[in-house]
mmCIF file of N, CA and C in Angstrom:
data_model
loop_
_atom_site.group_PDB
_atom_site.id
_atom_site.type_symbol
_atom_site.label_atom_id
_atom_site.label_comp_id
_atom_site.label_asym_id
_atom_site.label_seq_id
_atom_site.Cartn_x
_atom_site.Cartn_y
_atom_site.Cartn_z
ATOM 1 N N MET O 1 92.154 108.143 90.467
ATOM 2 C CA MET O 1 91.876 107.133 91.461
ATOM 3 C C MET O 1 92.093 105.768 90.802
ATOM 4 N N THR O 2 92.831 104.904 91.490
ATOM 5 C CA THR O 2 93.082 103.583 90.921
ATOM 6 C C THR O 2 91.838 102.721 91.014
ATOM 7 N N THR O 3 91.847 101.640 90.266
ATOM 8 C CA THR O 3 90.715 100.709 90.282
ATOM 9 C C THR O 3 90.504 100.155 91.690
ATOM 10 N N THR O 4 91.585 99.867 92.380
ATOM 11 C CA THR O 4 91.478 99.350 93.750
ATOM 12 C C THR O 4 90.853 100.376 94.674
ATOM 13 N N GLU O 5 91.253 101.639 94.531
ATOM 14 C CA GLU O 5 90.681 102.701 95.364
ATOM 15 C C GLU O 5 89.195 102.879 95.085
ATOM 16 N N VAL O 6 88.817 102.806 93.815
ATOM 17 C CA VAL O 6 87.400 102.924 93.438
ATOM 18 C C VAL O 6 86.606 101.777 94.050
ATOM 19 N N MET O 7 87.145 100.570 93.952
ATOM 20 C CA MET O 7 86.446 99.405 94.504
ATOM 21 C C MET O 7 86.334 99.524 96.025
ATOM 22 N N ASP O 8 87.386 99.978 96.692
ATOM 23 C CA ASP O 8 87.339 100.168 98.148
ATOM 24 C C ASP O 8 86.287 101.195 98.531
ATOM 25 N N LEU O 9 86.244 102.294 97.783
ATOM 26 C CA LEU O 9 85.264 103.334 98.072
ATOM 27 C C LEU O 9 83.842 102.819 97.859
ATOM 28 N N GLN O 10 83.608 102.120 96.758
ATOM 29 C CA GLN O 10 82.274 101.582 96.492
ATOM 30 C C GLN O 10 81.877 100.544 97.540
ATOM 31 N N ARG O 11 82.822 99.725 97.960
ATOM 32 C CA ARG O 11 82.541 98.720 99.000
ATOM 33 C C ARG O 11 82.189 99.411 100.322
ATOM 34 N N THR O 12 82.928 100.454 100.647
ATOM 35 C CA THR O 12 82.665 101.182 101.890
ATOM 36 C C THR O 12 81.312 101.867 101.853
ATOM 37 N N ILE O 13 80.975 102.466 100.727
ATOM 38 C CA ILE O 13 79.659 103.104 100.590
ATOM 39 C C ILE O 13 78.558 102.054 100.685
ATOM 40 N N GLY O 14 78.781 100.883 100.083
ATOM 41 C CA GLY O 14 77.803 99.797 100.182
ATOM 42 C C GLY O 14 77.610 99.337 101.616
ATOM 43 N N HIS O 15 78.713 99.231 102.345
ATOM 44 C CA HIS O 15 78.622 98.835 103.760
ATOM 45 C C HIS O 15 77.869 99.897 104.560
ATOM 46 N N LEU O 16 78.154 101.160 104.275
ATOM 47 C CA LEU O 16 77.459 102.249 104.952
ATOM 48 C C LEU O 16 75.972 102.214 104.634
ATOM 49 N N ARG O 17 75.638 101.903 103.387
ATOM 50 C CA ARG O 17 74.228 101.807 102.996
ATOM 51 C C ARG O 17 73.528 100.697 103.790
ATOM 52 N N GLU O 18 74.228 99.573 103.982
ATOM 53 C CA GLU O 18 73.658 98.477 104.784
ATOM 54 C C GLU O 18 73.450 98.903 106.237
ATOM 55 N N CYS O 19 74.413 99.640 106.780
ATOM 56 C CA CYS O 19 74.294 100.121 108.166
ATOM 57 C C CYS O 19 73.104 101.062 108.328
ATOM 58 N N VAL O 20 72.938 101.962 107.364
ATOM 59 C CA VAL O 20 71.799 102.884 107.425
ATOM 60 C C VAL O 20 70.503 102.100 107.275
ATOM 61 N N GLY O 21 70.501 101.077 106.431
ATOM 62 C CA GLY O 21 69.309 100.239 106.286
ATOM 63 C C GLY O 21 68.952 99.539 107.592
ATOM 64 N N SER O 22 69.964 99.093 108.335
ATOM 65 C CA SER O 22 69.669 98.439 109.616
ATOM 66 C C SER O 22 69.137 99.446 110.634
ATOM 67 N N ARG O 23 69.570 100.695 110.521
ATOM 68 C CA ARG O 23 69.023 101.738 111.413
ATOM 69 C C ARG O 23 67.580 102.019 111.047
ATOM 70 N N ARG O 24 67.240 101.916 109.753
ATOM 71 C CA ARG O 24 65.858 102.124 109.320
ATOM 72 C C ARG O 24 64.959 101.033 109.916
ATOM 73 N N ASP O 25 65.504 99.786 110.027
ATOM 74 C CA ASP O 25 64.739 98.697 110.641
ATOM 75 C C ASP O 25 64.433 99.002 112.103
ATOM 76 N N VAL O 26 65.344 99.706 112.776
ATOM 77 C CA VAL O 26 65.170 100.008 114.202
ATOM 78 C C VAL O 26 64.333 101.271 114.400
ATOM 79 N N TYR O 27 64.648 102.331 113.649
ATOM 80 C CA TYR O 27 64.021 103.632 113.880
ATOM 81 C C TYR O 27 62.899 103.974 112.910
ATOM 82 N N GLY O 28 62.686 103.119 111.923
ATOM 83 C CA GLY O 28 61.632 103.405 110.953
ATOM 84 C C GLY O 28 62.036 104.548 110.040
ATOM 85 N N ASP O 29 61.060 105.329 109.647
ATOM 86 C CA ASP O 29 61.292 106.413 108.692
ATOM 87 C C ASP O 29 61.573 107.735 109.403
ATOM 88 N N ALA O 30 62.407 107.692 110.436
ATOM 89 C CA ALA O 30 62.751 108.902 111.188
ATOM 90 C C ALA O 30 63.534 109.856 110.285
ATOM 91 N N SER O 31 63.410 111.141 110.566
ATOM 92 C CA SER O 31 64.074 112.142 109.721
ATOM 93 C C SER O 31 65.595 111.963 109.733
ATOM 94 N N ALA O 32 66.159 111.563 110.860
ATOM 95 C CA ALA O 32 67.615 111.353 110.922
ATOM 96 C C ALA O 32 68.028 110.206 110.004
ATOM 97 N N VAL O 33 67.223 109.164 109.933
ATOM 98 C CA VAL O 33 67.530 108.030 109.059
ATOM 99 C C VAL O 33 67.408 108.452 107.596
ATOM 100 N N ARG O 34 66.406 109.248 107.289
ATOM 101 C CA ARG O 34 66.250 109.741 105.913
ATOM 102 C C ARG O 34 67.440 110.607 105.511
ATOM 103 N N ARG O 35 67.907 111.454 106.441
ATOM 104 C CA ARG O 35 69.069 112.291 106.143
ATOM 105 C C ARG O 35 70.307 111.432 105.909
ATOM 106 N N LEU O 36 70.497 110.409 106.741
ATOM 107 C CA LEU O 36 71.638 109.515 106.557
ATOM 108 C C LEU O 36 71.572 108.811 105.200
ATOM 109 N N ALA O 37 70.378 108.342 104.843
ATOM 110 C CA ALA O 37 70.214 107.675 103.549
ATOM 111 C C ALA O 37 70.507 108.642 102.409
ATOM 112 N N ASN O 38 70.075 109.879 102.563
ATOM 113 C CA ASN O 38 70.352 110.904 101.555
ATOM 114 C C ASN O 38 71.855 111.163 101.463
ATOM 115 N N ASP O 39 72.520 111.204 102.595
ATOM 116 C CA ASP O 39 73.969 111.413 102.603
ATOM 117 C C ASP O 39 74.695 110.272 101.896
ATOM 118 N N VAL O 40 74.258 109.050 102.128
ATOM 119 C CA VAL O 40 74.882 107.905 101.461
ATOM 120 C C VAL O 40 74.653 107.987 99.956
ATOM 121 N N ASP O 41 73.445 108.370 99.550
ATOM 122 C CA ASP O 41 73.175 108.548 98.119
ATOM 123 C C ASP O 41 74.103 109.608 97.524
ATOM 124 N N ARG O 42 74.295 110.699 98.263
ATOM 125 C CA ARG O 42 75.166 111.781 97.792
ATOM 126 C C ARG O 42 76.608 111.297 97.673
ATOM 127 N N LEU O 43 77.069 110.519 98.656
ATOM 128 C CA LEU O 43 78.419 109.949 98.590
ATOM 129 C C LEU O 43 78.581 109.078 97.352
ATOM 130 N N ASP O 44 77.562 108.288 97.075
ATOM 131 C CA ASP O 44 77.608 107.406 95.913
ATOM 132 C C ASP O 44 77.696 108.218 94.618
ATOM 133 N N ILE O 45 76.908 109.275 94.522
ATOM 134 C CA ILE O 45 76.934 110.138 93.342
ATOM 135 C C ILE O 45 78.296 110.804 93.202
ATOM 136 N N ASP O 46 78.826 111.332 94.310
ATOM 137 C CA ASP O 46 80.120 112.012 94.265
ATOM 138 C C ASP O 46 81.242 111.045 93.915
ATOM 139 N N ALA O 47 81.195 109.839 94.445
ATOM 140 C CA ALA O 47 82.215 108.836 94.121
ATOM 141 C C ALA O 47 82.169 108.511 92.629
ATOM 142 N N HIS O 48 80.967 108.400 92.086
ATOM 143 C CA HIS O 48 80.822 108.146 90.647
ATOM 144 C C HIS O 48 81.400 109.306 89.836
ATOM 145 N N ASP O 49 81.119 110.537 90.276
ATOM 146 C CA ASP O 49 81.646 111.710 89.575
ATOM 147 C C ASP O 49 83.172 111.713 89.570
ATOM 148 N N LEU O 50 83.777 111.281 90.675
ATOM 149 C CA LEU O 50 85.236 111.233 90.740
ATOM 150 C C LEU O 50 85.816 110.252 89.727
ATOM 151 N N THR O 51 85.128 109.148 89.515
ATOM 152 C CA THR O 51 85.637 108.166 88.559
ATOM 153 C C THR O 51 85.503 108.649 87.120
ATOM 154 N N GLU O 52 84.610 109.613 86.889
ATOM 155 C CA GLU O 52 84.382 110.130 85.546
ATOM 156 C C GLU O 52 85.316 111.275 85.172
ATOM 157 N N SER O 53 85.939 111.919 86.159
ATOM 158 C CA SER O 53 86.780 113.073 85.851
ATOM 159 C C SER O 53 88.227 112.785 86.242
ATOM 160 N N PRO O 54 89.170 113.290 85.452
ATOM 161 C CA PRO O 54 90.574 113.062 85.784
ATOM 162 C C PRO O 54 90.969 113.897 87.004
ATOM 163 N N PRO O 55 91.896 113.379 87.806
ATOM 164 C CA PRO O 55 92.328 114.148 88.979
ATOM 165 C C PRO O 55 93.123 115.378 88.560
ATOM 166 N N ARG O 56 93.003 116.430 89.358
ATOM 167 C CA ARG O 56 93.782 117.635 89.107
ATOM 168 C C ARG O 56 95.183 117.433 89.667
ATOM 169 N N PRO O 57 96.177 118.068 89.070
ATOM 170 C CA PRO O 57 97.524 117.952 89.622
ATOM 171 C C PRO O 57 97.573 118.577 91.014
ATOM 172 N N THR O 58 98.361 117.997 91.862
ATOM 173 C CA THR O 58 98.468 118.520 93.223
ATOM 174 C C THR O 58 99.210 119.842 93.216
ATOM 175 N N VAL O 59 98.844 120.706 94.147
ATOM 176 C CA VAL O 59 99.494 122.005 94.273
ATOM 177 C C VAL O 59 100.927 121.774 94.728
ATOM 178 N N GLY O 60 101.846 122.444 94.091
ATOM 179 C CA GLY O 60 103.240 122.331 94.475
ATOM 180 C C GLY O 60 103.945 121.146 93.855
ATOM 181 N N ALA O 61 103.294 120.449 92.942
ATOM 182 C CA ALA O 61 103.940 119.306 92.310
ATOM 183 C C ALA O 61 105.162 119.794 91.547
ATOM 184 N N GLY O 62 106.264 119.120 91.752
ATOM 185 C CA GLY O 62 107.494 119.468 91.069
ATOM 186 C C GLY O 62 108.285 120.577 91.736
ATOM 187 N N THR O 63 107.860 121.028 92.916
ATOM 188 C CA THR O 63 108.619 122.066 93.599
ATOM 189 C C THR O 63 109.804 121.454 94.312
ATOM 190 N N GLU O 64 110.794 122.263 94.512
ATOM 191 C CA GLU O 64 112.035 121.813 95.134
ATOM 192 C C GLU O 64 111.923 121.866 96.649
ATOM 193 N N ARG O 65 112.455 120.860 97.311
ATOM 194 C CA ARG O 65 112.492 120.862 98.770
ATOM 195 C C ARG O 65 113.721 121.624 99.231
ATOM 196 N N VAL O 66 113.561 122.367 100.297
ATOM 197 C CA VAL O 66 114.665 123.132 100.857
ATOM 198 C C VAL O 66 115.017 122.525 102.198
ATOM 199 N N GLN O 67 116.258 122.167 102.370
ATOM 200 C CA GLN O 67 116.720 121.589 103.633
ATOM 201 C C GLN O 67 116.958 122.722 104.627
ATOM 202 N N VAL O 68 116.347 122.640 105.798
ATOM 203 C CA VAL O 68 116.533 123.629 106.847
ATOM 204 C C VAL O 68 117.471 123.017 107.878
ATOM 205 N N PRO O 69 118.591 123.670 108.140
ATOM 206 C CA PRO O 69 119.562 123.081 109.066
ATOM 207 C C PRO O 69 119.044 123.067 110.498
ATOM 208 N N ASP O 70 119.548 122.122 111.277
ATOM 209 C CA ASP O 70 119.172 122.019 112.689
ATOM 210 C C ASP O 70 120.017 122.921 113.578
ATOM 211 N N THR O 71 121.031 123.525 113.026
ATOM 212 C CA THR O 71 121.903 124.378 113.827
ATOM 213 C C THR O 71 121.178 125.658 114.191
ATOM 214 N N PRO O 72 121.506 126.255 115.358
ATOM 215 C CA PRO O 72 120.826 127.497 115.773
ATOM 216 C C PRO O 72 121.166 128.656 114.832
ATOM 217 N N TYR O 73 120.220 129.580 114.706
ATOM 218 C CA TYR O 73 120.454 130.786 113.922
ATOM 219 C C TYR O 73 121.407 131.709 114.676
ATOM 220 N N ASP O 74 122.059 132.559 113.932
ATOM 221 C CA ASP O 74 122.907 133.589 114.527
ATOM 222 C C ASP O 74 122.000 134.550 115.293
ATOM 223 N N ARG O 75 122.222 134.733 116.582
ATOM 224 C CA ARG O 75 121.354 135.580 117.425
ATOM 225 C C ARG O 75 121.321 137.026 116.943
ATOM 226 N N SER O 76 122.365 137.476 116.245
ATOM 227 C CA SER O 76 122.391 138.861 115.773
ATOM 228 C C SER O 76 121.325 139.113 114.706
ATOM 229 N N LEU O 77 120.818 138.048 114.076
ATOM 230 C CA LEU O 77 119.750 138.215 113.083
ATOM 231 C C LEU O 77 118.486 138.797 113.718
ATOM 232 N N TRP O 78 118.285 138.517 114.998
ATOM 233 C CA TRP O 78 117.050 138.909 115.678
ATOM 234 C C TRP O 78 117.241 140.133 116.568
ATOM 235 N N GLN O 79 118.423 140.721 116.579
ATOM 236 C CA GLN O 79 118.677 141.877 117.440
ATOM 237 C C GLN O 79 117.772 143.032 117.046
ATOM 238 N N GLY O 80 117.066 143.599 118.012
ATOM 239 C CA GLY O 80 116.170 144.724 117.761
ATOM 240 C C GLY O 80 114.775 144.313 117.328
ATOM 241 N N ALA O 81 114.529 143.014 117.154
ATOM 242 C CA ALA O 81 113.201 142.547 116.738
ATOM 243 C C ALA O 81 112.317 142.365 117.962
ATOM 244 N N ASP O 82 111.031 142.682 117.824
ATOM 245 C CA ASP O 82 110.064 142.478 118.902
ATOM 246 C C ASP O 82 109.554 141.052 118.865
ATOM 247 N N ASP O 83 109.248 140.513 120.035
ATOM 248 C CA ASP O 83 108.532 139.244 120.103
ATOM 249 C C ASP O 83 107.077 139.577 119.838
ATOM 250 N N GLU O 84 106.499 138.947 118.839
ATOM 251 C CA GLU O 84 105.123 139.269 118.454
ATOM 252 C C GLU O 84 104.175 139.132 119.628
ATOM 253 N N GLY O 85 103.473 140.202 119.920
ATOM 254 C CA GLY O 85 102.465 140.182 120.963
ATOM 255 C C GLY O 85 103.023 140.305 122.376
ATOM 256 N N LEU O 86 104.314 140.237 122.511
ATOM 257 C CA LEU O 86 104.903 140.313 123.849
ATOM 258 C C LEU O 86 105.615 141.635 124.089
ATOM 259 N N GLY O 87 105.757 142.454 123.064
ATOM 260 C CA GLY O 87 106.476 143.709 123.209
ATOM 261 C C GLY O 87 107.970 143.493 123.046
ATOM 262 N N GLY O 88 108.703 144.559 123.124
ATOM 263 C CA GLY O 88 110.152 144.482 122.933
ATOM 264 C C GLY O 88 110.857 144.006 124.190
ATOM 265 N N ASN O 89 112.152 143.884 124.060
ATOM 266 C CA ASN O 89 112.992 143.505 125.197
ATOM 267 C C ASN O 89 113.124 144.705 126.112
ATOM 268 N N PRO O 90 112.695 144.625 127.389
ATOM 269 C CA PRO O 90 112.724 145.801 128.265
ATOM 270 C C PRO O 90 114.142 146.274 128.567
ATOM 271 N N HIS O 91 115.137 145.424 128.429
ATOM 272 C CA HIS O 91 116.511 145.809 128.726
ATOM 273 C C HIS O 91 117.198 146.429 127.529
ATOM 274 N N GLU O 92 116.615 146.292 126.360
ATOM 275 C CA GLU O 92 117.246 146.756 125.131
ATOM 276 C C GLU O 92 117.299 148.273 125.067
ATOM 277 N N ASN O 93 116.213 148.939 125.461
ATOM 278 C CA ASN O 93 116.127 150.404 125.332
ATOM 279 C C ASN O 93 116.528 151.130 126.609
ATOM 280 N N ALA O 94 116.966 150.421 127.619
ATOM 281 C CA ALA O 94 117.292 151.048 128.896
ATOM 282 C C ALA O 94 118.621 151.765 128.850
#
């Protein structure tokens, strides 16, 4: 995570903490407000953990892209194949 991303995440969590605090002013110590505050604390802890550990490489990194043509497939490739869930072609076996 870049420094800018970390700062954005911390700023967003701080803003969320302020929003939950304003809900506490309105609703008092309601269980929903306590849960929200707990969730914000958890987000803060998890964000900190992310900054402490290196990111894992993405799955498929370095794999080759395969170009799929827009041209129609040869219809003979599908001859005798069933449409999944729809059964076979009723005219095929007649």
